[in-house]
């Protein structure tokens, strides 16, 4: 099975948030408190006397072994065979938020209708040879997307390249 | 030699996921399943949604009947297991039938505990929510109007109160401890929830026990000592107990459930347990604990299934998690709020009008959190607990916009 | 159509895939939320903008976009857009307006302006533009045709003081030659936030192994990536530059050839910088002496090296122009002036774009000589500004409105005016109330527009045509990609129409926008007609690249014909000729008695990624990223004051105080607090005195003053 995913180069992320809004623009997240399927968190640490500020851009990681799929009581979350993208059938969702608890990345978001929605890696765009909206906008090229094997090849080339899956923890540049 | 046989006791989330995993792993032998109840897998956690009218009855059964055929499962439904001989590798069913096995999974779930109160020996006096029959029974009993007494302010008790209120009943929620969610919520958070429930028109009575119950003209007289209530429905939500009466405790180690390691194996070779019937290792206390959630049951079933099919997989230790809507609020508990240890501190933060965080910290490291309307961070906080990240990490990264 | 097909098309539409089957079209537009003019691919369906994306073939942004640009959908379709001309019927500031027709609005305006001109001279009418850039040549032409010298702009507080400083020293401006450099001395610019789509240049430089020295108090991403971060106390740039010069001269790292042949006043300068030993400089700036030495050596020894400054950070100080001169003096000192990889002199055209094209922009804008008109506002106080900068000094405007001296100011015709731009913004607000007639053109009913007598609705860049010519000589003329929202019109069309109604008799302007641009670009033979043939834009070929070391042929356009360490013009005007260092007017050193009560240094206005001055506050997407006014404060200072993250605090200066939320962060060093400007309800500019200004440019000292923060009641998160 093919597995697509995001790559993220933390050394390049500036916390500019363009990816956040690009996602909202692509997915028409409007309204008073519109959810974004991608968000950016800041991490500050002081190394010796040197304060360092890092940013992480996070969204659904389309995990190989996605914990949200298992916990969904109505089995509304599935992994696509074609590209390994984790998708939700919103018609089935009952809004129990179990997936919100299961996901270590905070990827499931809840819309005004109380149902979950999340990043679908813009798979329709990918099918049309377009990049996901967030990747396309990223001003510094910190975000990437593609088949996981290709991404991991790049990883070998560049030490500062991390998969988001190993991210919620500590990172030393 | 005949085919290898995996025997699964219980047709719930844990049981079915074990069967799916065993087949996915490539298990070619026989899978047999015993269930007290006939019919496809019922998901008890959907019952509140059914009762609220969010999901139709059919959809409370997330796996349809065809799955047994697809997975080639031999079903012995409609009769319970009454005895399990782990060493002799054989079970006895209620109808006297015996089934031998090579590996067996105890996935019989749990049932509501009915407190020993005078009058409750008469099952017709009260309702519960767990099995399909109990849910339909409750559903049939709810008519517009009338009075309901909900016994036990557990999370199920809170949800039940919401349902009954929404369906037009006057609701009295009775809890013997001095707060709602006595085991899962910090008193401060419980207080906020109590006010919220009261705002929604639910009468919350704390520190009160039911002394007895008596039938009266098709209704129930609930005796609280000083006060009596005549209720149309008495709903018991005082907790659940694992369905493990058929286990011989001299063979298999049990406590509140069958005790298993991270492979879901009990102390007896070839006997596994998963879901509400078992107790697994708690990450925080390093003790075996009963968790009781749909997600854990499924995950544990999956791991058990794989191991029974010959793989060797382990789960991580478990961290308590509970998440649920209550009216239009979202409530969650992550990790341990109470009884983890004595030397903890609390950090309470408010977020906007109705957002609340309560963190439990031990030496600056997060060990638990209660969240109200801030559950978007639930998963990340649980991750922080696993990674033993300091609270400053959460403060710096997650709470900042 | 079968059910399956139907579903698949719905999926394509949902994903906004352009094509015949979805009816989604990509049209080329330009973003004008900031000044970069990024190209946007506008996804349009049924006449509505449904998505924006960067234009790949536009070299300005090469497909990238920033957080603001991608918010265009909400910006353009915002429900607060003004939909028709409005006449105020309530009190000033009351927000009570009635819609009127364009004819009525323009006639009323023309009538009133001509009346005022008749009564008290054309100079009593001020023509001002806020952040919008594209309409500037047109508005200035209108002002001068009207007879008023008082065309002024937001550039009285942004960017032009750096131009002024550079003209004083070098007689020209220059740009960093990033592509060819080996070392970047980045002086308080945060390219990742101020112009994100262009910041890839820095990423690429890092990847090439270019050395980076970052100067500035804030801890930006570039600070983290830099080889050296010189984290100075705000306002001490000048001292650091002199300290660096000291090391360079003492260690003989300067370019003797350039200095002896092409500079004036070096000995004077050398004698002055002698005082600025690393120890002395360290004391002033808060750095360690070794840091200064290391920075100086890295910059001077790596060849070529370039200096990057920001539009205004270096000049937003009460010693701003001199600080900036001290910084850029290093370019000549190290021989990096107009050399490959150094700082390249490229003539600018059409609102400050370094394209190298010859234009008649000045001739177009300045239709009257200064001598033919009254003195400009601010001219007497800031003669050097007025000598170099062909505008009035807007920061002086409220003073003249209030005093009526040397002559009364009665009317203001403004495009995108925001009184919160002014230091002591409440003072400017008061002066707006004093005006007899105020016209504001804007997209939104802003707090300032509420004071206007007539408000005219402007269309966004996506509803009009616009020309963009970038430094890489890519030119594009856009057509409107969506119909104008409401009854809005393009600013330029409004100006042209106003010119007619004022009976100014300007045949060129009357011919319209394109004819005017053809006039401006005529010397380079660039015609809009030609550009229009390429809807996706084109690279204007056939122009030679701007060469290096042009001064060798032409000398410098300074009084001495050389680079001036000591400025002859400043000397004549009674200022210090050398780029001297003076403490900020309010600082722990200059005013210890104030610092005793206001021990923290306040620096304001550093870019946040999601905001562009006040432009994006009302846009839900961007506002959602930082909903509340927040002050950045170091965790140490927060702890000392018992302040927790997100807690309400009071930020105060001797002039006043505002309530904001605390953001505890290492972004600021201990002792420094940083606050974004113009937040409605928490306007930090109110805390700054209206005359807290640089004596040469008249610029406000936004980036260094004194303040304190204390806990307020209530601990909301
Ligand atoms: C009202 C309610 C709300 C809930 N809400 C949530 C929630 O929001 N989130 C969440 O994660 N969890 C929730 N839960 C808990 C969740 O439903 C259970 O943890 C989960 O269903 C356990 O699955 P299981 O497979 O272990 O057991 P069960 O689903 O109980 O399945 C056990 C199976 O074993 C059979 N069985 C029992 N005894 C025997 C026997 N002796 N012999 C043979 N068969 C037997 C039963 O008939 C049944 O088929 C809720 C539960 C209830 C009742
Ligand atoms: S919220 Fe919806 S998608 Fe998430 S677990 Fe519950 S039902 Fe499934």
Coordinates of N, CA, C and O in Angstrom, one line a residue, chain C residues 22 29 66 82 159 161 165 178 227 289 331 360 373 462-464 471 502 507-508 518 647:
Chain C
X22 N -15.4 21.7 -13.5 CA -15.8 22.3 -12.2 C -16.2 23.7 -12.4 O -16.8 24.3 -11.4
X29 N -4.0 37.9 -10.3 CA -4.2 39.2 -9.5 C -3.0 39.5 -8.8 O -2.0 38.8 -8.8
X66 N 2.0 34.7 1.8 CA 2.1 34.8 3.3 C 0.7 34.6 3.9 O -0.3 34.5 3.2
X82 N -17.1 48.9 2.9 CA -18.1 50.0 2.6 C -18.6 49.8 1.2 O -17.8 49.5 0.3
X159 N 10.1 54.0 6.3 CA 10.9 53.9 5.1 C 11.7 55.1 4.7 O 12.9 55.1 4.5
X161 N 12.8 57.8 5.9 CA 14.0 58.3 6.7 C 15.3 57.5 6.4 O 16.4 58.1 6.5
X165 N 18.6 59.2 5.1 CA 19.9 58.9 5.8 C 20.9 58.5 4.7 O 22.1 58.9 4.7
X178 N 21.9 40.1 -2.3 CA 21.8 38.9 -1.5 C 22.3 37.7 -2.3 O 22.9 36.7 -1.8
X227 N 24.8 33.1 12.6 CA 26.1 32.7 13.2 C 26.3 33.5 14.5 O 26.8 33.0 15.5
X289 N 31.9 42.7 25.1 CA 32.9 43.2 24.2 C 33.3 42.1 23.1 O 33.4 42.5 22.0
X331 N 29.3 50.1 5.2 CA 29.3 49.6 3.9 C 30.5 50.2 3.1 O 31.3 49.5 2.5
X360 N 9.6 58.9 -15.7 CA 9.3 60.3 -15.5 C 8.3 60.4 -14.3 O 7.5 61.3 -14.3
X373 N 4.6 77.1 -4.4 CA 3.5 76.8 -3.4 C 4.0 77.3 -2.0 O 5.1 77.7 -1.8
X462 N -8.0 43.3 -6.1 CA -8.6 42.2 -6.9 C -9.8 42.7 -7.7 O -10.3 42.0 -8.6
X463 N -10.2 43.9 -7.4 CA -11.4 44.4 -8.1 C -11.0 45.5 -9.1 O -11.9 46.2 -9.7
X464 N -9.7 45.7 -9.3 CA -9.3 46.8 -10.2 C -8.1 46.3 -11.0 O -7.5 45.2 -10.8
X471 N 11.7 44.3 -9.1 CA 13.1 44.4 -9.3 C 13.7 43.4 -10.3 O 14.7 43.7 -11.0
X502 N -13.0 69.0 -9.6 CA -12.3 70.2 -9.1 C -11.9 71.2 -10.1 O -11.4 72.3 -9.8
X507 N -5.3 67.3 -18.6 CA -5.6 66.4 -19.7 C -5.0 65.1 -19.6 O -5.6 64.1 -19.9
X508 N -3.8 65.0 -19.1 CA -3.1 63.7 -18.9 C -3.9 62.8 -17.9 O -4.2 61.7 -18.2
X518 N 1.8 55.1 -19.1 CA 2.6 55.2 -20.3 C 3.5 56.5 -20.3 O 4.6 56.4 -20.7
X647 N -2.1 36.6 31.3 CA -2.7 37.4 32.4 C -2.9 38.8 31.9 O -2.1 39.3 31.1

